[in-house]
mmCIF file of C-alpha atoms and ligand atoms in Angstrom:
data_model
loop_
_atom_site.group_PDB
_atom_site.id
_atom_site.type_symbol
_atom_site.label_atom_id
_atom_site.label_comp_id
_atom_site.label_asym_id
_atom_site.label_seq_id
_atom_site.Cartn_x
_atom_site.Cartn_y
_atom_site.Cartn_z
ATOM 1 C CA UNK I 105 3.045 12.001 -61.743
ATOM 2 C CA UNK I 106 3.177 8.190 -61.595
ATOM 3 C CA UNK I 107 5.726 6.438 -59.466
ATOM 4 C CA UNK I 108 7.863 5.496 -62.501
ATOM 5 C CA UNK I 109 8.059 9.157 -63.471
ATOM 6 C CA UNK I 110 9.130 9.999 -59.932
ATOM 7 C CA UNK I 111 11.924 7.446 -60.058
ATOM 8 C CA UNK I 112 13.043 8.505 -63.516
ATOM 9 C CA UNK I 113 13.449 12.015 -62.118
ATOM 10 C CA UNK I 114 15.678 10.876 -59.243
ATOM 11 C CA UNK I 115 18.937 11.986 -60.851
ATOM 12 C CA UNK I 116 17.516 15.460 -61.467
ATOM 13 C CA UNK I 117 17.267 15.897 -57.694
ATOM 14 C CA UNK I 118 21.052 15.647 -57.392
ATOM 15 C CA UNK I 119 21.981 19.309 -57.592
ATOM 16 C CA UNK I 120 25.057 21.185 -56.424
ATOM 17 C CA UNK I 121 24.727 24.434 -54.464
ATOM 18 C CA UNK I 122 27.507 26.537 -53.057
ATOM 19 C CA UNK I 123 26.470 26.325 -49.376
ATOM 20 C CA UNK I 124 29.536 24.558 -47.992
ATOM 21 C CA UNK I 125 30.393 25.375 -44.366
ATOM 22 C CA UNK I 126 33.881 25.839 -43.023
ATOM 23 C CA UNK I 127 34.051 22.659 -40.937
ATOM 24 C CA UNK I 128 37.455 23.353 -39.436
ATOM 25 C CA UNK I 129 36.062 25.074 -36.344
ATOM 26 C CA UNK I 130 33.816 22.177 -35.314
ATOM 27 C CA UNK I 131 34.599 19.333 -32.947
ATOM 28 C CA UNK I 132 32.083 17.087 -34.667
ATOM 29 C CA UNK I 133 29.049 16.907 -36.928
ATOM 30 C CA UNK I 134 25.714 15.408 -35.904
ATOM 31 C CA UNK I 135 23.008 14.604 -38.427
ATOM 32 C CA UNK I 136 19.560 14.160 -36.870
ATOM 33 C CA UNK I 137 16.621 12.656 -38.751
ATOM 34 C CA UNK I 138 14.387 9.642 -39.148
ATOM 35 C CA UNK I 139 13.416 7.284 -41.970
ATOM 36 C CA UNK I 140 13.575 8.700 -45.488
ATOM 37 C CA UNK I 141 15.122 11.935 -44.151
ATOM 38 C CA UNK I 142 17.572 10.440 -41.671
ATOM 39 C CA UNK I 143 19.146 8.269 -44.342
ATOM 40 C CA UNK I 144 20.450 11.430 -46.053
ATOM 41 C CA UNK I 145 22.431 12.152 -42.873
ATOM 42 C CA UNK I 146 23.703 8.580 -42.777
ATOM 43 C CA UNK I 147 25.050 8.941 -46.317
ATOM 44 C CA UNK I 148 26.572 12.362 -45.607
ATOM 45 C CA UNK I 149 28.362 10.962 -42.558
ATOM 46 C CA UNK I 150 29.635 7.976 -44.573
ATOM 47 C CA UNK I 151 30.815 10.301 -47.317
ATOM 48 C CA UNK I 152 32.748 12.460 -44.816
ATOM 49 C CA UNK I 153 34.483 9.414 -43.348
ATOM 50 C CA UNK I 154 35.308 7.960 -46.756
ATOM 51 C CA UNK I 155 36.746 11.345 -47.718
ATOM 52 C CA UNK I 156 39.086 11.188 -44.730
ATOM 53 C CA UNK I 157 37.674 14.390 -43.222
ATOM 54 C CA UNK I 158 39.285 14.585 -39.793
ATOM 55 C CA UNK I 159 36.154 15.573 -37.894
ATOM 56 C CA UNK I 160 33.971 12.857 -36.395
ATOM 57 C CA UNK I 161 30.452 12.726 -37.732
ATOM 58 C CA UNK I 162 27.558 10.563 -36.683
ATOM 59 C CA UNK I 163 23.822 10.188 -36.938
ATOM 60 C CA UNK I 164 21.131 10.504 -34.266
ATOM 61 C CA UNK I 165 17.945 8.577 -34.982
ATOM 62 C CA UNK I 166 15.915 9.126 -31.864
ATOM 63 C CA UNK I 167 14.801 11.752 -29.365
ATOM 64 C CA UNK I 168 18.018 12.467 -27.525
ATOM 65 C CA UNK I 169 21.289 14.116 -28.422
ATOM 66 C CA UNK I 170 24.327 12.502 -26.790
ATOM 67 C CA UNK I 171 25.398 14.433 -23.676
ATOM 68 C CA UNK I 172 28.757 15.529 -25.152
ATOM 69 C CA UNK I 173 27.138 17.461 -28.028
ATOM 70 C CA UNK I 174 27.626 21.158 -27.280
ATOM 71 C CA UNK I 175 28.021 24.375 -29.244
ATOM 72 C CA UNK I 176 31.323 23.187 -30.682
ATOM 73 C CA UNK I 177 29.323 20.715 -32.802
ATOM 74 C CA UNK I 178 27.571 21.332 -36.104
ATOM 75 C CA UNK I 179 24.057 19.945 -35.692
ATOM 76 C CA UNK I 180 22.088 19.310 -38.876
ATOM 77 C CA UNK I 181 18.377 18.510 -38.467
ATOM 78 C CA UNK I 182 16.845 16.824 -41.505
ATOM 79 C CA UNK I 183 13.090 16.300 -41.737
ATOM 80 C CA UNK I 184 11.282 16.416 -45.043
ATOM 81 C CA UNK I 185 7.885 17.214 -43.505
ATOM 82 C CA UNK I 186 9.425 19.269 -40.727
ATOM 83 C CA UNK I 187 6.995 17.642 -38.307
ATOM 84 C CA UNK I 188 8.816 14.531 -37.126
ATOM 85 C CA UNK I 189 8.803 14.584 -33.346
ATOM 86 C CA UNK I 190 12.181 12.925 -32.798
ATOM 87 C CA UNK I 191 13.920 15.483 -35.033
ATOM 88 C CA UNK I 192 12.002 18.366 -33.423
ATOM 89 C CA UNK I 193 13.112 17.061 -30.039
ATOM 90 C CA UNK I 194 16.758 17.102 -31.228
ATOM 91 C CA UNK I 195 16.283 20.641 -32.530
ATOM 92 C CA UNK I 196 14.839 21.895 -29.255
ATOM 93 C CA UNK I 197 17.485 20.132 -27.181
ATOM 94 C CA UNK I 198 20.207 21.682 -29.354
ATOM 95 C CA UNK I 199 18.731 25.158 -28.809
ATOM 96 C CA UNK I 200 18.767 24.580 -25.042
ATOM 97 C CA UNK I 201 22.490 23.804 -25.321
ATOM 98 C CA UNK I 202 23.154 27.060 -27.156
ATOM 99 C CA UNK I 203 23.465 25.420 -30.587
ATOM 100 C CA UNK I 204 21.733 26.840 -33.651
ATOM 101 C CA UNK I 205 21.033 23.740 -35.752
ATOM 102 C CA UNK I 206 21.122 23.943 -39.513
ATOM 103 C CA UNK I 207 17.833 22.597 -40.901
ATOM 104 C CA UNK I 208 17.007 20.795 -44.138
ATOM 105 C CA UNK I 209 13.243 20.574 -44.675
ATOM 106 C CA UNK I 210 10.327 21.338 -46.968
ATOM 107 C CA UNK I 211 8.506 23.282 -44.222
ATOM 108 C CA UNK I 212 6.430 22.300 -41.183
ATOM 109 C CA UNK I 213 7.238 23.134 -37.570
ATOM 110 C CA UNK I 214 10.961 22.716 -38.106
ATOM 111 C CA UNK I 215 11.067 25.537 -40.625
ATOM 112 C CA UNK I 216 8.872 27.714 -38.414
ATOM 113 C CA UNK I 217 10.988 27.134 -35.302
ATOM 114 C CA UNK I 218 14.260 27.470 -37.189
ATOM 115 C CA UNK I 219 13.267 30.832 -38.640
ATOM 116 C CA UNK I 220 11.955 32.052 -35.287
ATOM 117 C CA UNK I 221 15.273 31.179 -33.662
ATOM 118 C CA UNK I 222 17.511 32.580 -36.384
ATOM 119 C CA UNK I 223 18.772 29.201 -37.641
ATOM 120 C CA UNK I 224 19.840 28.503 -41.202
ATOM 121 C CA UNK I 225 17.178 26.670 -43.229
ATOM 122 C CA UNK I 226 17.788 24.891 -46.531
ATOM 123 C CA UNK I 227 14.484 24.157 -48.205
ATOM 124 C CA UNK I 228 13.685 21.302 -50.544
ATOM 125 C CA UNK I 229 10.648 21.218 -52.868
ATOM 126 C CA UNK I 230 7.297 20.288 -51.309
ATOM 127 C CA UNK I 231 4.846 17.623 -52.493
ATOM 128 C CA UNK I 232 6.911 14.431 -52.270
ATOM 129 C CA UNK I 233 6.867 11.464 -49.947
ATOM 130 C CA UNK I 234 10.105 11.980 -47.952
ATOM 131 C CA UNK I 235 11.741 8.852 -49.367
ATOM 132 C CA UNK I 236 11.092 10.082 -52.907
ATOM 133 C CA UNK I 237 12.873 13.351 -52.104
ATOM 134 C CA UNK I 238 16.079 11.569 -51.078
ATOM 135 C CA UNK I 239 18.105 13.158 -53.889
ATOM 136 C CA UNK I 240 17.140 16.677 -52.738
ATOM 137 C CA UNK I 241 17.807 15.961 -49.057
ATOM 138 C CA UNK I 242 21.124 14.257 -49.737
ATOM 139 C CA UNK I 243 22.265 17.025 -52.094
ATOM 140 C CA UNK I 244 21.697 19.671 -49.417
ATOM 141 C CA UNK I 245 23.462 17.588 -46.761
ATOM 142 C CA UNK I 246 26.487 16.861 -48.978
ATOM 143 C CA UNK I 247 26.759 20.451 -50.193
ATOM 144 C CA UNK I 248 26.669 21.678 -46.592
ATOM 145 C CA UNK I 249 29.663 19.511 -45.721
ATOM 146 C CA UNK I 250 31.668 20.512 -48.753
ATOM 147 C CA UNK I 251 31.228 18.163 -51.713
ATOM 148 C CA UNK I 252 32.607 19.593 -54.961
ATOM 149 C CA UNK I 253 30.378 20.418 -57.942
ATOM 150 C CA UNK I 254 32.400 17.942 -60.057
ATOM 151 C CA UNK I 255 31.814 15.010 -57.717
ATOM 152 C CA UNK I 256 28.119 15.778 -57.527
ATOM 153 C CA UNK I 257 27.793 16.090 -61.305
ATOM 154 C CA UNK I 258 29.665 12.830 -61.838
ATOM 155 C CA UNK I 259 27.252 10.977 -59.524
ATOM 156 C CA UNK I 260 24.256 12.522 -61.237
ATOM 157 C CA UNK I 261 25.538 11.667 -64.716
ATOM 158 C CA UNK I 262 26.309 8.111 -63.632
ATOM 159 C CA UNK I 263 22.690 7.519 -62.588
ATOM 160 C CA UNK I 264 21.353 9.269 -65.704
ATOM 161 C CA UNK I 265 23.551 7.260 -68.094
ATOM 162 C CA UNK I 266 22.743 3.942 -66.415
ATOM 163 C CA UNK I 267 19.062 4.578 -65.761
ATOM 164 C CA UNK I 268 17.660 1.965 -68.166
ATOM 165 C CA UNK I 269 20.204 -0.622 -67.103
ATOM 166 C CA UNK I 270 19.432 0.007 -63.414
ATOM 167 C CA UNK I 271 15.690 -0.174 -64.066
ATOM 168 C CA UNK I 272 15.940 -3.478 -65.943
ATOM 169 C CA UNK I 273 18.221 -4.966 -63.322
ATOM 170 C CA UNK I 274 15.832 -3.762 -60.618
ATOM 171 C CA UNK I 275 12.904 -5.508 -62.287
ATOM 172 C CA UNK I 276 14.878 -8.755 -62.604
ATOM 173 C CA UNK I 277 15.888 -8.632 -58.941
ATOM 174 C CA UNK I 278 12.290 -7.973 -57.862
ATOM 175 C CA UNK I 279 11.159 -11.138 -59.695
ATOM 176 C CA UNK I 280 13.786 -13.119 -57.790
ATOM 177 C CA UNK I 281 12.863 -11.630 -54.416
ATOM 178 C CA UNK I 282 9.128 -12.213 -54.833
ATOM 179 C CA UNK I 283 7.881 -14.604 -52.147
ATOM 180 C CA UNK I 284 10.976 -14.304 -49.932
ATOM 181 C CA UNK I 285 12.196 -12.110 -47.099
ATOM 182 C CA UNK I 286 15.254 -10.358 -48.557
ATOM 183 C CA UNK I 287 18.401 -10.380 -46.442
ATOM 184 C CA UNK I 288 21.220 -8.031 -47.444
ATOM 185 C CA UNK I 289 24.818 -8.757 -46.470
ATOM 186 C CA UNK I 290 26.756 -5.513 -46.750
ATOM 187 C CA UNK I 291 30.150 -4.031 -45.859
ATOM 188 C CA UNK I 292 31.453 -0.909 -44.119
ATOM 189 C CA UNK I 293 31.210 0.976 -47.423
ATOM 190 C CA UNK I 294 27.754 -0.342 -48.314
ATOM 191 C CA UNK I 295 25.895 -0.533 -45.000
ATOM 192 C CA UNK I 296 24.171 2.824 -45.594
ATOM 193 C CA UNK I 297 23.009 1.451 -48.947
ATOM 194 C CA UNK I 298 21.679 -1.670 -47.200
ATOM 195 C CA UNK I 299 19.793 0.621 -44.809
ATOM 196 C CA UNK I 300 18.265 2.463 -47.773
ATOM 197 C CA UNK I 301 17.318 -0.885 -49.369
ATOM 198 C CA UNK I 302 15.589 -1.790 -46.132
ATOM 199 C CA UNK I 303 13.627 1.463 -46.074
ATOM 200 C CA UNK I 304 12.598 1.262 -49.715
ATOM 201 C CA UNK I 305 11.606 -2.423 -49.637
ATOM 202 C CA UNK I 306 9.753 -1.931 -46.318
ATOM 203 C CA UNK I 307 7.888 1.219 -47.324
ATOM 204 C CA UNK I 308 7.340 0.738 -51.057
ATOM 205 C CA UNK I 309 6.918 -3.047 -51.268
ATOM 206 C CA UNK I 310 5.441 -3.556 -47.769
ATOM 207 C CA UNK I 311 8.005 -6.309 -47.271
ATOM 208 C CA UNK I 312 10.374 -6.955 -44.374
ATOM 209 C CA UNK I 313 14.087 -6.853 -45.148
ATOM 210 C CA UNK I 314 16.982 -7.451 -42.797
ATOM 211 C CA UNK I 315 20.631 -6.675 -43.237
ATOM 212 C CA UNK I 316 23.907 -7.534 -41.592
ATOM 213 C CA UNK I 317 27.363 -6.048 -42.108
ATOM 214 C CA UNK I 318 30.776 -7.636 -42.706
ATOM 215 C CA UNK I 319 33.033 -8.295 -40.903
ATOM 216 C CA UNK I 320 30.752 -8.299 -37.830
ATOM 217 C CA UNK I 321 28.315 -10.783 -39.399
ATOM 218 C CA UNK I 322 31.113 -13.349 -39.648
ATOM 219 C CA UNK I 323 31.031 -13.442 -35.858
ATOM 220 C CA UNK I 324 27.312 -14.251 -35.406
ATOM 221 C CA UNK I 325 24.905 -14.125 -38.411
ATOM 222 C CA UNK I 326 26.628 -17.019 -40.188
ATOM 223 C CA UNK I 327 25.609 -19.482 -37.459
ATOM 224 C CA UNK I 328 21.964 -18.905 -38.441
ATOM 225 C CA UNK I 329 22.818 -20.646 -41.712
ATOM 226 C CA UNK I 330 23.039 -23.951 -39.830
ATOM 227 C CA UNK I 331 19.232 -24.005 -39.740
ATOM 228 C CA UNK I 332 18.120 -25.030 -43.253
ATOM 229 C CA UNK I 333 14.377 -24.892 -42.608
ATOM 230 C CA UNK I 334 14.669 -21.181 -41.743
ATOM 231 C CA UNK I 335 17.511 -20.091 -44.029
ATOM 232 C CA UNK I 336 15.508 -21.106 -47.095
ATOM 233 C CA UNK I 337 12.788 -18.584 -46.304
ATOM 234 C CA UNK I 338 15.179 -15.773 -47.207
ATOM 235 C CA UNK I 339 16.627 -14.517 -50.462
ATOM 236 C CA UNK I 340 20.175 -13.298 -50.006
ATOM 237 C CA UNK I 341 21.812 -10.235 -51.520
ATOM 238 C CA UNK I 342 25.527 -9.601 -51.052
ATOM 239 C CA UNK I 343 26.715 -6.048 -51.709
ATOM 240 C CA UNK I 344 30.161 -4.509 -51.506
ATOM 241 C CA UNK I 345 32.190 -1.610 -52.843
ATOM 242 C CA UNK I 346 35.344 -1.723 -54.944
ATOM 243 C CA UNK I 347 37.133 0.334 -52.249
ATOM 244 C CA UNK I 348 36.197 -1.841 -49.264
ATOM 245 C CA UNK I 349 39.142 -3.019 -47.108
ATOM 246 C CA UNK I 350 40.956 -5.930 -48.817
ATOM 247 C CA UNK I 351 40.177 -8.297 -45.907
ATOM 248 C CA UNK I 352 36.496 -7.318 -46.167
ATOM 249 C CA UNK I 353 36.572 -8.214 -49.870
ATOM 250 C CA UNK I 354 38.187 -11.518 -48.958
ATOM 251 C CA UNK I 355 35.344 -12.068 -46.493
ATOM 252 C CA UNK I 356 32.846 -11.326 -49.299
ATOM 253 C CA UNK I 357 34.458 -14.126 -51.334
ATOM 254 C CA UNK I 358 34.342 -16.506 -48.365
ATOM 255 C CA UNK I 359 30.679 -15.601 -47.764
ATOM 256 C CA UNK I 360 29.861 -16.399 -51.395
ATOM 257 C CA UNK I 361 31.745 -19.703 -51.175
ATOM 258 C CA UNK I 362 29.891 -20.759 -48.025
ATOM 259 C CA UNK I 363 26.525 -19.799 -49.496
ATOM 260 C CA UNK I 364 27.350 -21.774 -52.654
ATOM 261 C CA UNK I 365 28.265 -24.825 -50.570
ATOM 262 C CA UNK I 366 24.757 -24.671 -49.080
ATOM 263 C CA UNK I 367 23.207 -24.496 -52.549
ATOM 264 C CA UNK I 368 22.232 -20.821 -52.098
ATOM 265 C CA UNK I 369 22.551 -18.543 -55.111
ATOM 266 C CA UNK I 370 22.689 -14.951 -53.820
ATOM 267 C CA UNK I 371 22.303 -11.771 -55.822
ATOM 268 C CA UNK I 372 25.738 -10.127 -55.845
ATOM 269 C CA UNK I 373 25.829 -6.351 -56.214
ATOM 270 C CA UNK I 374 28.700 -3.929 -56.694
ATOM 271 C CA UNK I 375 27.957 -0.331 -57.606
ATOM 272 C CA UNK I 376 29.251 1.028 -60.904
ATOM 273 C CA UNK I 377 30.859 4.455 -61.114
ATOM 274 C CA UNK I 378 34.055 6.454 -60.668
ATOM 275 C CA UNK I 379 33.571 7.727 -57.147
ATOM 276 C CA UNK I 380 32.237 6.317 -53.876
ATOM 277 C CA UNK I 381 29.187 8.571 -54.204
ATOM 278 C CA UNK I 382 28.535 7.513 -57.817
ATOM 279 C CA UNK I 383 28.778 3.826 -56.962
ATOM 280 C CA UNK I 384 26.581 4.303 -53.892
ATOM 281 C CA UNK I 385 23.852 6.173 -55.749
ATOM 282 C CA UNK I 386 23.894 3.496 -58.457
ATOM 283 C CA UNK I 387 22.895 0.894 -55.835
ATOM 284 C CA UNK I 388 20.551 3.308 -54.061
ATOM 285 C CA UNK I 389 18.656 3.851 -57.281
ATOM 286 C CA UNK I 390 18.575 0.116 -57.931
ATOM 287 C CA UNK I 391 16.630 -0.268 -54.658
ATOM 288 C CA UNK I 392 14.080 2.253 -55.939
ATOM 289 C CA UNK I 393 13.259 0.118 -58.957
ATOM 290 C CA UNK I 394 13.404 -3.195 -57.098
ATOM 291 C CA UNK I 395 10.991 -1.929 -54.434
ATOM 292 C CA UNK I 396 8.501 -0.407 -56.822
ATOM 293 C CA UNK I 397 8.424 -3.537 -59.002
ATOM 294 C CA UNK I 398 8.102 -5.741 -55.930
ATOM 295 C CA UNK I 399 5.154 -3.608 -54.761
ATOM 296 C CA UNK I 400 3.533 -4.153 -58.151
ATOM 297 C CA UNK I 401 4.108 -7.924 -57.996
ATOM 298 C CA UNK I 402 2.463 -8.082 -54.556
ATOM 299 C CA UNK I 403 -0.324 -5.727 -55.660
ATOM 300 C CA UNK I 404 0.535 -2.886 -53.263
ATOM 301 C CA UNK I 405 0.464 0.865 -53.767
ATOM 302 C CA UNK I 406 4.129 1.788 -53.403
ATOM 303 C CA UNK I 407 3.310 5.340 -52.310
ATOM 304 C CA UNK I 408 1.094 4.424 -49.357
ATOM 305 C CA UNK I 409 2.577 4.304 -45.850
ATOM 306 C CA UNK I 410 -0.615 3.975 -43.806
ATOM 307 C CA UNK I 411 0.921 2.219 -40.791
ATOM 308 C CA UNK I 412 3.624 4.886 -40.410
ATOM 309 C CA UNK I 413 0.928 7.570 -40.597
ATOM 310 C CA UNK I 414 -1.266 5.740 -38.096
ATOM 311 C CA UNK I 415 1.562 5.610 -35.551
ATOM 312 C CA UNK I 416 2.159 9.353 -35.978
ATOM 313 C CA UNK I 417 -1.583 9.981 -35.401
ATOM 314 C CA UNK I 418 -1.613 7.737 -32.302
ATOM 315 C CA UNK I 419 1.327 9.671 -30.859
ATOM 316 C CA UNK I 420 -0.428 13.009 -31.437
ATOM 317 C CA UNK I 421 -3.102 11.947 -28.943
ATOM 318 C CA UNK I 422 -0.440 12.194 -26.236
ATOM 319 C CA UNK I 423 1.032 15.593 -27.274
HETATM 320 C C1 LIG V 693 7.849 8.368 -45.775
HETATM 321 C C2 LIG V 693 9.123 8.044 -45.222
HETATM 322 C C3 LIG V 693 9.319 8.005 -43.720
HETATM 323 C C4 LIG V 693 9.631 9.419 -43.204
HETATM 324 C C5 LIG V 693 9.810 9.403 -41.679
HETATM 325 C C6 LIG V 693 10.245 10.765 -41.134
HETATM 326 O O1 LIG V 693 8.031 8.505 -47.174
HETATM 327 O O2 LIG V 693 10.016 7.812 -45.972
HETATM 328 O O3 LIG V 693 10.370 7.117 -43.454
HETATM 329 O O4 LIG V 693 10.772 9.906 -43.819
HETATM 330 O O5 LIG V 693 8.621 9.015 -41.073
HETATM 331 O O6 LIG V 693 9.456 11.791 -41.616
HETATM 332 P P1 LIG V 693 10.171 13.079 -42.239
HETATM 333 O O7 LIG V 693 11.007 12.572 -43.354
HETATM 334 O O8 LIG V 693 9.059 13.948 -42.720
HETATM 335 O O9 LIG V 693 10.956 13.699 -41.138
#
């Protein structure tokens, strides 16, 4: 299947399953995972917080679990291949602490170890690049932490209904970004989306992308704008959510005003949809189309991730 076909099938990956855990007995939830898998945990954690779930949740993107994580925590290890060493390290560390992590994977060592140790495994279909299986990984993570079938269906329908619009907008944005380093200015409700944009533009379009988050960026990033010879090498994208804090939205307006005063015309993005998840997946899917079109404009194969694979091979020499 061509890459366009893969993207057109994104909404079909958003599927509800009745696997919700009773979270009330846990002190916290930890999602472990890297890159195209880890981002599913980031979104699940954001979703839990937005929902007002009164259990802290956070993401580990590295080898070590924080020292306070014990068997009162729900640990969710997400690795599409099941062979990512950071996530395997988290899994093994959790076992040592008497925790049986819940695993989301298509196979690999993670599945093998999870089954051997009597851990729950939720499998996603094989044969994708991890970042193209985001819908499957996210669906499992959200279902685990209790999303309703209605909310999931609404998000899926929203992407399906808007697919052509998102695709066309994505192509237009790619044309504007061509030749620039994209910089995304996001908000507390859109920073996970900015992280996904970074991953997709980096991996699919072989292009650097940086992002900063409001309100924090009003305390540092903005001073970089004083340097016109550098600031003009970037193309700016400002994204926010309808439900962001009112002072954050005010800061979005101020950001736009300041950029305008410098003669900068940013791309302004706000997700469309009824729920936080729907609006988020709208912008997530937009990044898919932007990145694939940008890859085409630069003449790159959007599926190839040779440098990531080379690093993994280099590391194997030291196993
Ligand atoms: C490749 C990709 C990478 C991987 C990452 C972790 O498509 O998106 O970011 O996701 O290297 O590997 P997995 O997902 O197999 O744990």
